Short mmCIF file of C-alpha atoms and ligand atoms in Angstrom, two decimals:
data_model
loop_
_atom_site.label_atom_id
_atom_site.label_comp_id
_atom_site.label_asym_id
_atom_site.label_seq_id
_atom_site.Cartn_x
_atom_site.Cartn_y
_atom_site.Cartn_z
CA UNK A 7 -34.95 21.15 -10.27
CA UNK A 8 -32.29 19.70 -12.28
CA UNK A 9 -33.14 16.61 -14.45
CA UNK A 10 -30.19 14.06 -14.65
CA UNK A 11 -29.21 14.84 -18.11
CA UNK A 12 -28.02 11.08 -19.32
CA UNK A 13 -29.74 7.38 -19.84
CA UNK A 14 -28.18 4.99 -17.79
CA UNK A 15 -29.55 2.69 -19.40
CA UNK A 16 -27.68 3.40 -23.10
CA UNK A 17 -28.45 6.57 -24.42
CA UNK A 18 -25.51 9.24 -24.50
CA UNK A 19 -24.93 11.73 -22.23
CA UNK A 20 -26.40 14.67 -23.25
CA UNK A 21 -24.35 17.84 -23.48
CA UNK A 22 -27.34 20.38 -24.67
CA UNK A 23 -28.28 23.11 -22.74
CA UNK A 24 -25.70 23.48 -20.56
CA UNK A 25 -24.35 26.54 -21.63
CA UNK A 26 -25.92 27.85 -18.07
CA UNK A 27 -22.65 29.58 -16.44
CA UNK A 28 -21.08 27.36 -14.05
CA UNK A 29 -20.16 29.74 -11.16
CA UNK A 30 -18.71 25.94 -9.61
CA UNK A 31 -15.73 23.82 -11.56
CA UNK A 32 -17.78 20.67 -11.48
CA UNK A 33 -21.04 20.65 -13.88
CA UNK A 34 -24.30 19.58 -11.80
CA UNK A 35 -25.45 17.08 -14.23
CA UNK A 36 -21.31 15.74 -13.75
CA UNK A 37 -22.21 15.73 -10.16
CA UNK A 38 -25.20 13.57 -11.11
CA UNK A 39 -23.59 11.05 -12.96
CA UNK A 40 -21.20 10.41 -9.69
CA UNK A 41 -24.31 10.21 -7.87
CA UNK A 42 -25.52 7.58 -9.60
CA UNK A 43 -22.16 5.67 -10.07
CA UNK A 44 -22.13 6.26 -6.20
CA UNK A 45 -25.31 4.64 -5.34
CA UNK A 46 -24.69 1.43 -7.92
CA UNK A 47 -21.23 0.92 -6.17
CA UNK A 48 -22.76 0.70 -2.79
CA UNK A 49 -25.24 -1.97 -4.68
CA UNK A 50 -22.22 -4.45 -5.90
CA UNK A 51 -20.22 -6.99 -4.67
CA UNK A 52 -18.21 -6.82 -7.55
CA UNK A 53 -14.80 -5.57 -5.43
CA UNK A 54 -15.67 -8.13 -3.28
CA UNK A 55 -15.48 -10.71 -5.63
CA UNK A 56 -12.43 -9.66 -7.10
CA UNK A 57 -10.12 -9.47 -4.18
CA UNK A 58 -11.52 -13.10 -3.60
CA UNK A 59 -10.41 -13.88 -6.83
CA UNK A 60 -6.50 -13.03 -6.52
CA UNK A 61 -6.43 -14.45 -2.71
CA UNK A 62 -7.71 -17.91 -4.08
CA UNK A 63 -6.73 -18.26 -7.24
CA UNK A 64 -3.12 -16.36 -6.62
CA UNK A 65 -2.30 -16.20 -3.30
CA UNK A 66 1.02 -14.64 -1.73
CA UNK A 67 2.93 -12.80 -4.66
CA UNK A 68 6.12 -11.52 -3.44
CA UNK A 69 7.85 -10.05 -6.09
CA UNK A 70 10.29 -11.34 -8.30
CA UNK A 71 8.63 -14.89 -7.15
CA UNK A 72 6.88 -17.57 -8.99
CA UNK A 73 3.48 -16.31 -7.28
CA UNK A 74 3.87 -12.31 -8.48
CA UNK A 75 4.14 -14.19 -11.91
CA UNK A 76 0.56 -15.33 -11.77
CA UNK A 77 -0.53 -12.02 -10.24
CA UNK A 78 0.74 -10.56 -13.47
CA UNK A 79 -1.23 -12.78 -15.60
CA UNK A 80 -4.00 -12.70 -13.20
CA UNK A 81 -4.64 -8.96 -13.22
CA UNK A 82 -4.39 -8.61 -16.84
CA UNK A 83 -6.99 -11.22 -17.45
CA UNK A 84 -9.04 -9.58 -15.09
CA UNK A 85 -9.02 -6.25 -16.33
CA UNK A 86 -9.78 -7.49 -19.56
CA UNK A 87 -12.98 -9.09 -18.48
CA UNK A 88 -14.28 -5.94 -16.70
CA UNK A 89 -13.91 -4.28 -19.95
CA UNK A 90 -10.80 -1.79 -19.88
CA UNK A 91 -10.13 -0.37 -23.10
CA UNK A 92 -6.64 -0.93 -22.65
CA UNK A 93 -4.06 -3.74 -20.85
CA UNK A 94 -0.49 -3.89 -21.05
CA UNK A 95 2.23 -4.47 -18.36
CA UNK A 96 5.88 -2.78 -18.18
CA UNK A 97 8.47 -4.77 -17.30
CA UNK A 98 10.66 -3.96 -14.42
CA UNK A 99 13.45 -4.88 -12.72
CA UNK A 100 13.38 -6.61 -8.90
CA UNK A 101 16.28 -7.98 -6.68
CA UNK A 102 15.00 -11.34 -6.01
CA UNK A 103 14.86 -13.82 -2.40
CA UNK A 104 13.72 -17.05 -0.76
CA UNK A 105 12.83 -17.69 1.90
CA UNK A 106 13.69 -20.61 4.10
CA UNK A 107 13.44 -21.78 7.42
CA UNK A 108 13.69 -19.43 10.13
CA UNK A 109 13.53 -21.03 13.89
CA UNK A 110 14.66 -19.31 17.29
CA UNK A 111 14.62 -21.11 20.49
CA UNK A 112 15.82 -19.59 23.91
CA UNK A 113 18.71 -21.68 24.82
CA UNK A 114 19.07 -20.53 28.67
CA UNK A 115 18.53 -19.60 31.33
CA UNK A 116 14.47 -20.75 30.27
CA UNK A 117 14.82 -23.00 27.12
CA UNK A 118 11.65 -22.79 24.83
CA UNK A 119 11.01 -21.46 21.05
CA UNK A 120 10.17 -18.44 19.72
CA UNK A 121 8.06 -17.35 16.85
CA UNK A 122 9.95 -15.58 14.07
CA UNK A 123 9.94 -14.22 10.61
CA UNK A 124 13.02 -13.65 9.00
CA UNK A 125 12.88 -9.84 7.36
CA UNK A 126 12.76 -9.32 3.90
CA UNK A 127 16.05 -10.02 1.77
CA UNK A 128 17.53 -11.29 5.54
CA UNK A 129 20.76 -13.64 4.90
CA UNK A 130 21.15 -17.05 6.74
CA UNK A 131 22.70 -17.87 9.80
CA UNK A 132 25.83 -19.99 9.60
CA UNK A 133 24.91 -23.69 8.58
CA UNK A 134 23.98 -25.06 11.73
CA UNK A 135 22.87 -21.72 13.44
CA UNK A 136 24.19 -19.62 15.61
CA UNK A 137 23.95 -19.26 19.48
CA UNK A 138 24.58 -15.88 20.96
CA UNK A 139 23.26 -13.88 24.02
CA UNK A 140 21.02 -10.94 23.74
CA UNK A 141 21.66 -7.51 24.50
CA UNK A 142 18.19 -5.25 24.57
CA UNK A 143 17.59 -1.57 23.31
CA UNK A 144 13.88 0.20 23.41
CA UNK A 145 14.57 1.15 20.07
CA UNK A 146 16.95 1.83 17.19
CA UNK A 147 18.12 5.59 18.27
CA UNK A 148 19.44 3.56 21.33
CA UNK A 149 21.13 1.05 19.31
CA UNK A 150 22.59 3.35 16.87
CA UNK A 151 23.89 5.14 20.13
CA UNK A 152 25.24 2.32 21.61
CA UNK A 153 28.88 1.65 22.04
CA UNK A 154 30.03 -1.63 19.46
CA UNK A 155 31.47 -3.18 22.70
CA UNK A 156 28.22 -3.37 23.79
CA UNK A 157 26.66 -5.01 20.78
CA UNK A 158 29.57 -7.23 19.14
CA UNK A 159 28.90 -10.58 19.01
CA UNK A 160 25.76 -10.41 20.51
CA UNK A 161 21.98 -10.75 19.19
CA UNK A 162 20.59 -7.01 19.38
CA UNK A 163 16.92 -6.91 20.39
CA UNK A 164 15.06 -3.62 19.56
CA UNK A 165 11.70 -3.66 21.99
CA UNK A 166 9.53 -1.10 20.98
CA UNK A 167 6.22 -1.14 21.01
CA UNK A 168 3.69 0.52 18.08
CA UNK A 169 0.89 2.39 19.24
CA UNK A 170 -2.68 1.73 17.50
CA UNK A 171 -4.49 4.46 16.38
CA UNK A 172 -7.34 4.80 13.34
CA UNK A 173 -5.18 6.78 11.38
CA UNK A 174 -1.92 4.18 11.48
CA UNK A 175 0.16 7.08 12.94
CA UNK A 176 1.78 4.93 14.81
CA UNK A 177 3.87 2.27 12.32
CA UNK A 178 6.52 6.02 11.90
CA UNK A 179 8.19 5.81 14.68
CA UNK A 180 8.04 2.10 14.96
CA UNK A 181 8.61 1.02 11.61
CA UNK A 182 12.49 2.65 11.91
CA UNK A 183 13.38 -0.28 13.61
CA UNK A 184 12.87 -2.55 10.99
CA UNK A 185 14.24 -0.19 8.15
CA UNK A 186 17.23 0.61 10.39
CA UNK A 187 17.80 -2.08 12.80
CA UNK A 188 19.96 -4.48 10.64
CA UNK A 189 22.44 -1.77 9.23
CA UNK A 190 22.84 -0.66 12.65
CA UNK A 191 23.28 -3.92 14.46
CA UNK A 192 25.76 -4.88 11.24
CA UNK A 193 27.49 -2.01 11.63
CA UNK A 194 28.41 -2.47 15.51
CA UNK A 195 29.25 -6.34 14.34
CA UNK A 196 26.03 -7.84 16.37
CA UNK A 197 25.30 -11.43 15.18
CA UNK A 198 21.86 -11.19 14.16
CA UNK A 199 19.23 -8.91 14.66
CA UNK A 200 15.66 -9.09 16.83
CA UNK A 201 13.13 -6.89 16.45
CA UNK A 202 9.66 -6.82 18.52
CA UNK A 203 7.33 -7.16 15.18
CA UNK A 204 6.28 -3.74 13.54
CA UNK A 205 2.47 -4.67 14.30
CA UNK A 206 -0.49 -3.91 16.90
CA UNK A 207 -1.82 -7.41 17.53
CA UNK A 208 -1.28 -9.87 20.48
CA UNK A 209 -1.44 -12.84 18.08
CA UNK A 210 1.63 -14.98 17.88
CA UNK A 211 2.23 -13.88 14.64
CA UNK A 212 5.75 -12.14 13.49
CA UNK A 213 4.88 -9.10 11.45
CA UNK A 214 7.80 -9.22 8.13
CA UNK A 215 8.88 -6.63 5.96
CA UNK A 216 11.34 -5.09 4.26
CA UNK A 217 14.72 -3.30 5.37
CA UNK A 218 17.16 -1.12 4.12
CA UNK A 219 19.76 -3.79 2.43
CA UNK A 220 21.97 -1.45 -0.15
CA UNK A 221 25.76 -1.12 0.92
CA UNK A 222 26.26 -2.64 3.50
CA UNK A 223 29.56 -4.67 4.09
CA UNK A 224 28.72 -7.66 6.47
CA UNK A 225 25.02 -7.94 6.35
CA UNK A 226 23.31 -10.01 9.20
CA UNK A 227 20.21 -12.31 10.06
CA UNK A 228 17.39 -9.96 10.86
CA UNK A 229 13.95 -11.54 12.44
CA UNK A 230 10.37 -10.31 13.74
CA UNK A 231 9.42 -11.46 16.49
CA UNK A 232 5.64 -11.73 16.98
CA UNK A 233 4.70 -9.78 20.16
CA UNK A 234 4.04 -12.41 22.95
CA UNK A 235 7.03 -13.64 22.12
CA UNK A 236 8.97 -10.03 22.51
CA UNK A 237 7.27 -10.04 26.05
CA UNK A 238 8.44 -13.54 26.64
CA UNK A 239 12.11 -12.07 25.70
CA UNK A 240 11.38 -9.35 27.99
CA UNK A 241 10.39 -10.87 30.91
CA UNK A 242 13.36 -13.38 30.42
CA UNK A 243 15.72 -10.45 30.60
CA UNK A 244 14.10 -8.99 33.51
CA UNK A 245 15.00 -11.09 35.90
CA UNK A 246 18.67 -10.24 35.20
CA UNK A 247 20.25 -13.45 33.60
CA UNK A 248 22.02 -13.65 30.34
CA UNK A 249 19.70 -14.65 27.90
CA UNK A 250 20.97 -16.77 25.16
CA UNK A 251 19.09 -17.13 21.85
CA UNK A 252 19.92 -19.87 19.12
CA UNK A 253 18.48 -18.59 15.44
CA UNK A 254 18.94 -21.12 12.71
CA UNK A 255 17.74 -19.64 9.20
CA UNK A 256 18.12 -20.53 6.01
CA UNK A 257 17.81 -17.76 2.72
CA UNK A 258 19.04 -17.19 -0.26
CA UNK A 259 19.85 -14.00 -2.13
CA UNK A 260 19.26 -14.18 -5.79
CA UNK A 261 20.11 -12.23 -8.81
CA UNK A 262 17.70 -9.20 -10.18
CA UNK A 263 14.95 -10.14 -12.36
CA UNK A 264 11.98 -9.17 -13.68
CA UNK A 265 8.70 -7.95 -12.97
CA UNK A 266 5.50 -5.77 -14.00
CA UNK A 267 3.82 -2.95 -13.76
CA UNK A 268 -0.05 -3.77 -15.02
CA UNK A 269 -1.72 -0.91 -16.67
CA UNK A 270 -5.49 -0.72 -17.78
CA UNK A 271 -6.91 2.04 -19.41
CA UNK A 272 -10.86 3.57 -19.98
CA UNK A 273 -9.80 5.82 -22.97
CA UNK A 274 -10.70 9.15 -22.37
CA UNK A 275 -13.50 10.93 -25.53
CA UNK A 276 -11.72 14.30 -26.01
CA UNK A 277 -8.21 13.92 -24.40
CA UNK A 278 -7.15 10.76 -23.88
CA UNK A 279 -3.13 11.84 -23.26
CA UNK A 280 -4.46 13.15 -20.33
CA UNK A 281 -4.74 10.93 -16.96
CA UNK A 282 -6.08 10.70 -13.78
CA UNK A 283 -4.09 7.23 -12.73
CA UNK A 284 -5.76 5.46 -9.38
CA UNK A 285 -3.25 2.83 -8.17
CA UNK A 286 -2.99 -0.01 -5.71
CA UNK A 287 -0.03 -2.68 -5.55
CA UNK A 288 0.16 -6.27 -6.98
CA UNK A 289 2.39 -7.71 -5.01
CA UNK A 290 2.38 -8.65 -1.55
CA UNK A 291 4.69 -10.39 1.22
CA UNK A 292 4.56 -13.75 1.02
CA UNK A 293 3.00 -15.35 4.26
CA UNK A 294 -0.42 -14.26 3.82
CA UNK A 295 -2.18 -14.32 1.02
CA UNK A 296 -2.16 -10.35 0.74
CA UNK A 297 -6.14 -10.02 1.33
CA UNK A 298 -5.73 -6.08 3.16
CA UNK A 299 -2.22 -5.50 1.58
CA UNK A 300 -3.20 -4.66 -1.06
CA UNK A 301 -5.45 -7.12 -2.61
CA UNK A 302 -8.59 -4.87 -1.10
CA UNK A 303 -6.79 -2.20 -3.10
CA UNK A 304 -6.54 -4.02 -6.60
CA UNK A 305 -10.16 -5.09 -6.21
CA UNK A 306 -11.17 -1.23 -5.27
CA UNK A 307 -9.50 0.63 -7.95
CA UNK A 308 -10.36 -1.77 -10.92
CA UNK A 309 -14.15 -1.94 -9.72
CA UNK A 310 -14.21 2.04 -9.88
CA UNK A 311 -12.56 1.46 -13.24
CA UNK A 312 -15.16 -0.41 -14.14
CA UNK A 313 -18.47 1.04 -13.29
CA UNK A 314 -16.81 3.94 -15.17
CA UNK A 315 -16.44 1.45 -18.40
CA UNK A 316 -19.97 0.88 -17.78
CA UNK A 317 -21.09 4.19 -18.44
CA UNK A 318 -22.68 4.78 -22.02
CA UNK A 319 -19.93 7.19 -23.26
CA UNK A 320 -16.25 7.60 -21.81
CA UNK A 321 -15.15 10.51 -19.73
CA UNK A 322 -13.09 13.41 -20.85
CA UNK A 323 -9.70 11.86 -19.97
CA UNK A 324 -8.48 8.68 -19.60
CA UNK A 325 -8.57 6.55 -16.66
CA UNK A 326 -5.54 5.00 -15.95
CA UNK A 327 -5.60 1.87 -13.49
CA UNK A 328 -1.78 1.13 -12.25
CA UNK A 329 -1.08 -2.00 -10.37
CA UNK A 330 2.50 -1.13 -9.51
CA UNK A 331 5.03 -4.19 -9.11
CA UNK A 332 7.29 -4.89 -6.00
CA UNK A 333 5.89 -1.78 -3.79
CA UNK A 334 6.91 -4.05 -0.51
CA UNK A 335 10.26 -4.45 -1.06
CA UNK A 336 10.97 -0.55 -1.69
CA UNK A 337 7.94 1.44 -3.84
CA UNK A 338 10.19 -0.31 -7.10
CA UNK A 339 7.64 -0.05 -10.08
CA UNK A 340 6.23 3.68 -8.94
CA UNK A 341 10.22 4.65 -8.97
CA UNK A 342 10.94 2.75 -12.26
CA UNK A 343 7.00 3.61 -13.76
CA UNK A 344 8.34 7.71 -13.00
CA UNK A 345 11.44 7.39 -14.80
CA UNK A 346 9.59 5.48 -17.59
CA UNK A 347 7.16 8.36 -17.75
CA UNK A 348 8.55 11.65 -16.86
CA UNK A 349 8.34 12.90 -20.50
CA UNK A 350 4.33 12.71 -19.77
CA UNK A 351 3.98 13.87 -16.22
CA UNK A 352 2.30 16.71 -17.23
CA UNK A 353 -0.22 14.77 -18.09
CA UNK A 354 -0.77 13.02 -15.16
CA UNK A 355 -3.73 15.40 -13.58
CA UNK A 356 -3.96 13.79 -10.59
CA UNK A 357 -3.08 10.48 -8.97
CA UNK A 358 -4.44 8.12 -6.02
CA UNK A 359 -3.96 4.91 -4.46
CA UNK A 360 -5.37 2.78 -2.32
CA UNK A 361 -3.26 1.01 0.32
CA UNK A 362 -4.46 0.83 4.02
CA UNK A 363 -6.85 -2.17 3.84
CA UNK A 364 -10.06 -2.54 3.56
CA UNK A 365 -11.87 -0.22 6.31
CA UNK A 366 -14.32 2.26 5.67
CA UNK A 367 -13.15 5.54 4.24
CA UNK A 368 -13.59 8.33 6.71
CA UNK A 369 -11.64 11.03 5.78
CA UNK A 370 -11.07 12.87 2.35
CA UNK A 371 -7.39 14.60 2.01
CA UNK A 372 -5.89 16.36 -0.96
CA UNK A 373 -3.29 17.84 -2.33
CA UNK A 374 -4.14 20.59 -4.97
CA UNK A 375 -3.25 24.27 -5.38
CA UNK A 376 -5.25 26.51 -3.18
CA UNK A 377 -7.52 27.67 -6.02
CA UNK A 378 -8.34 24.43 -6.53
CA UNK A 379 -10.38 23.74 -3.23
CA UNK A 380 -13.88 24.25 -4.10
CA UNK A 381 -13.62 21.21 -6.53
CA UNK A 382 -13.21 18.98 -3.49
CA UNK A 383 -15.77 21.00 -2.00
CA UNK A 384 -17.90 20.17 -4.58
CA UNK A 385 -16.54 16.66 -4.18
CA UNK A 386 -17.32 16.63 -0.43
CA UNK A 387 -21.37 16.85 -1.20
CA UNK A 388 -21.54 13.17 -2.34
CA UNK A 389 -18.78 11.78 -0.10
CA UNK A 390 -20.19 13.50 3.05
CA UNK A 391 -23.25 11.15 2.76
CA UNK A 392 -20.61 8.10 3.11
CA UNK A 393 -19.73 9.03 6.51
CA UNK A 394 -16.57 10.86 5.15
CA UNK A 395 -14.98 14.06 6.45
CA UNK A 396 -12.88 16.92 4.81
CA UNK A 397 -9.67 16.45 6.06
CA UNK A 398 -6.38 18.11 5.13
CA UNK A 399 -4.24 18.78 1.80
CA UNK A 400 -0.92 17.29 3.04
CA UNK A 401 -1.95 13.93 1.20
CA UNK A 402 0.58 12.20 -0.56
CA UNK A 403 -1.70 10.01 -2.05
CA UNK A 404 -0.19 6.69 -0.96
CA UNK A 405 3.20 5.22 -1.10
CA UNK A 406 3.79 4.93 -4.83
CA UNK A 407 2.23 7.67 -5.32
CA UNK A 408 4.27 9.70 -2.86
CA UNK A 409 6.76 9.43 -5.47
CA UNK A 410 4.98 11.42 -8.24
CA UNK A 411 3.96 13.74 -5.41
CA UNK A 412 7.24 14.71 -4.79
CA UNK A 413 7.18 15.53 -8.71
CA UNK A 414 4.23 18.00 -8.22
CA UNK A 415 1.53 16.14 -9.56
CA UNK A 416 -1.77 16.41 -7.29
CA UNK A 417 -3.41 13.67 -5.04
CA UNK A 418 -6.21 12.63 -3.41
CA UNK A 419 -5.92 10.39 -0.83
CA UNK A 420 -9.53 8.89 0.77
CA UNK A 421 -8.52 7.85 4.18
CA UNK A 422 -9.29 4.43 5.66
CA UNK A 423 -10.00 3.09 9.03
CA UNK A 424 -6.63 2.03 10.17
CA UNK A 425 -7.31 0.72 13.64
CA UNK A 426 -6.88 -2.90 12.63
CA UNK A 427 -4.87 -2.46 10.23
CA UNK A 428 -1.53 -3.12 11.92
CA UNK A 429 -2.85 -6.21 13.73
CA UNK A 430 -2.40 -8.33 10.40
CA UNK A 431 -0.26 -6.54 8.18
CA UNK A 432 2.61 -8.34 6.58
CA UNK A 433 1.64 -11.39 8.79
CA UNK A 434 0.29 -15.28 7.46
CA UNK A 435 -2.80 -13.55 8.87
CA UNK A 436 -4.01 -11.14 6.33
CA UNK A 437 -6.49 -13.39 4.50
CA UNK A 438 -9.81 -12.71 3.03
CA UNK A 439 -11.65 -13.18 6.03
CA UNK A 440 -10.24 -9.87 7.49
CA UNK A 441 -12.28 -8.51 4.28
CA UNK A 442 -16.02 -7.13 4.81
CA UNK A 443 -17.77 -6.59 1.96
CA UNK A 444 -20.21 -4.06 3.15
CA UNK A 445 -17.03 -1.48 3.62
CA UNK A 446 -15.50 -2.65 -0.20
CA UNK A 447 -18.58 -1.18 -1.42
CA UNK A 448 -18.13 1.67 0.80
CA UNK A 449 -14.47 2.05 -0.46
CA UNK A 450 -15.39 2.05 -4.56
CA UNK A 451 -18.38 4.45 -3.69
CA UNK A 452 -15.93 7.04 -2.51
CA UNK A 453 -13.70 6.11 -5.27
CA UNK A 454 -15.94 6.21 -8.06
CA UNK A 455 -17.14 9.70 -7.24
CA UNK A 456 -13.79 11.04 -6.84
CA UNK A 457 -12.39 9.45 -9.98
CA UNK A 458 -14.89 9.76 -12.44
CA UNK A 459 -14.93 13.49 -11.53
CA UNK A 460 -11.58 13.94 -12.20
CA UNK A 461 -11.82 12.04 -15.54
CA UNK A 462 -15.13 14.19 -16.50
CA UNK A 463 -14.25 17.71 -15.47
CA UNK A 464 -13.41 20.74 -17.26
CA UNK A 465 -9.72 22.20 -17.29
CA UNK A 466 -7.40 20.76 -14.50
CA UNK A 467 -5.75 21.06 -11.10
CA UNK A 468 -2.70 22.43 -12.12
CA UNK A 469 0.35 21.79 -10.58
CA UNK A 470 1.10 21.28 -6.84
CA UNK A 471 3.94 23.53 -5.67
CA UNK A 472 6.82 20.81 -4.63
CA UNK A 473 8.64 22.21 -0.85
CA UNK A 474 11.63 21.63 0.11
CA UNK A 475 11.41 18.53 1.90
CA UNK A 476 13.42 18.61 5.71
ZN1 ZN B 516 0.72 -2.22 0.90
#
């Protein structure tokens, strides 16, 4: 039997007697510590209370807003409180937006409103609105297809529907629409554009987000439209009448300013240039009060961070929390956080983030060399007991850290339960309530193990071979 070789309650970890050759990468009495962080995550509602914390005393934080201001100050007064070694933000640079009013009301042949959300960075509709009919396409491969006779002057309606599924599979296909939509129905010079919200729900909710904005000559209003309302549309146009829609919104486009990156650190005892960073994103859109996207994150990465701190000595390497700015309106602070820190990527051993909720974790991906397996192997014993599965090493970690990814630097990715996912993200429903505790503590169990294991270990994961992407 192996004794666990540290005090939890103060002494240090002792490093004695273990010159016994490790035919595995990961030390057992490592392994044992991770146990034991394990089973004290899955006793506190710490993450619980923090993600509480930033949806009441923050709220919505767009970036470049007034809200992602406070989230800024907010995180870095949290970290310090949970005892990071280490806080300090980065300053980067967002293209800032208001919103306005946004209202849509079917004019004939069946007059009654609509419920809309204007998409991120939309412009404004003429003062006084505009009035046009609609012309409808099952999705945006049709309506790039489409002849502009077809589409000029005319409100272009993309109808597609997103599939629900546990691992959010489904938000691909459907989410070109909203990336696409506008160029294309700006390009064919539509008036406006419509798009059946990017979402799974049947609430009457529009689901926002952002679009591809860059270059293009004679933008146009874009809207979400919540989903009984796209049926309402639907069924309208069905029975074979010109539908005519009246949209009357009111943005404004602003000029770039700044933002943050918030960084905390545990320092690492023997080689603290070295860094295993485990991300989530600060900001959020701005209807909800970004409780799933990604305030479950924040509150998940800095609790692992923290049980970590607790420990009586510091791992091997450092710890690096990143709360990246302005991920919502284009992954902006992972882009400008690479190009900050390619002189240290190297360094970066691994990287993870969490950003699909706040479900329970079933499935473990990776992304590490081939001869790097039987660590998450090793990893697997105490994340199996969770309820979580091996599953493949295609992970890209999450969507800031996609972009580091793409640089070679390994992931791990621990896969949430989607299935619900989609039914309030980017909506004035993603609030706290949507939130369960019992899976937070889930979440940072899973976490803990795999990022204080990473921190500990011996040697590294190397590199991950970068393909050729398409
Ligand atoms: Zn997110």
């Amino acid at each position: 039997m192996f004794k666990p070789l540290l005090s939890l309650t103060g002494g240090l970890i002792a490093t004695a007697a273990i010159s016994i050759a490790q035919a595995k990468p990961l030390a057992q009495e490592d392994l044992s510590v991770a146990e034991v962080l394990r089973d004290r995550a899955l006793a506190s509602s710490n993450a619980y209370s923090i993600v509480e914390s930033l949806t009441v005393e923050v709220g919505p934080r767009r970036a470049g807003t007034e809200g992602d201001e406070r989230a800024v100050a907010w995180a870095q007064e949290k970290m310090k409180s949970l005892g990071f070694d280490r806080v300090y933000t980065e300053q980067i640079e967002v293209p800032r937006w208001t919103r306005g009013h946004a209202h849509a009301q079917v004019i004939s042949p069946y007059p009654q409103p609509l419920v809309v959300s204007s998409l991120g960075y939309s412009v404004a509709t003429p003062e006084g609105g505009l009035t046009a009919e609609i012309v409808e396409f099952p999705d945006v491969e049709s309506l790039l297809e489409a002849s502009p006779k077809q589409v000029k002057g005319k409100i272009a309606f993309i109808n597609k529907r997103m599939a629900k599924a546990r691992t959010g599979e489904g938000y691909g296909p459907a989410v070109q629409g909203r990336s696409k939509g506008m160029r294309a129905a700006a390009e064919k010079g539509a008036a406006a554009l419509l798009l059946r919200s990017v979402g799974t729900d049947s609430d009457r909710f529009a689901h926002t987000g952002m679009m591809s904005i860059d270059n293009i000559e004679n933008p146009v209003p874009a809207l979400a439209l919540s989903a009984p309302d796209a049926n309402l549309l639907e069924a309208m146009l069905s029975r074979g009448k010109p539908v005519e829609v009246k949209l009357d919104i009111d943005n404004q486009r602003h000029s770039d300013g700044p933002s943050f990156n918030v960084i905390g650190e545990i320092t690492g005892r023997e080689t603290p240039e070295e860094v295993m960073i485990i991300g989530a994103h600060l900001d959020s859109w701005d209807e909800g009060t970004g409780a799933l996207d990604d305030g479950a994150g924040v509150a998940i990465v800095m609790e692992t961070a923290r049980l970590i701190a607790e420990l009586p000595v510091r791992p091997r390497r450092t710890l690096r929390v990143v709360l990246f700015g302005a991920e919502e309106i284009g992954l902006v602070g992972a882009k400008q956080y690479l190009d900050a820190h390619r002189h240290e990527l190297d360094n970066i051993i691994a990287i993870s983030e969490s950003d699909f909720g706040a479900g329970k974790i079933w499935r473990f991906d990776t992304r590490l060399p081939e001869n790097k397996f039987d660590i998450a192997d090793q990893m697997m014993q105490l994340l199996a007991p969770l309820g979580i599965e091996r599953g493949n090493n295609q992970s890209y970690g999450g969507p800031d850290s996609s972009v580091f990814v793409a640089e070679g630097v390994p992931a791990f990715g621990l896969y949430q339960d989607g299935t619900d996912y989609f039914d309030y993200h980017h909506t004035p429903n993603d609030t706290l309530d949507k939130v369960k505790p019992e899976n937070l503590r889930q979440n940072v169990a899973a976490w803990v193990v795999m990022s204080f294991l990473a921190t500990e270990m011996e040697g590294n994961f190397g590199r991950v071979p970068v393909k050729a992407e398409k």
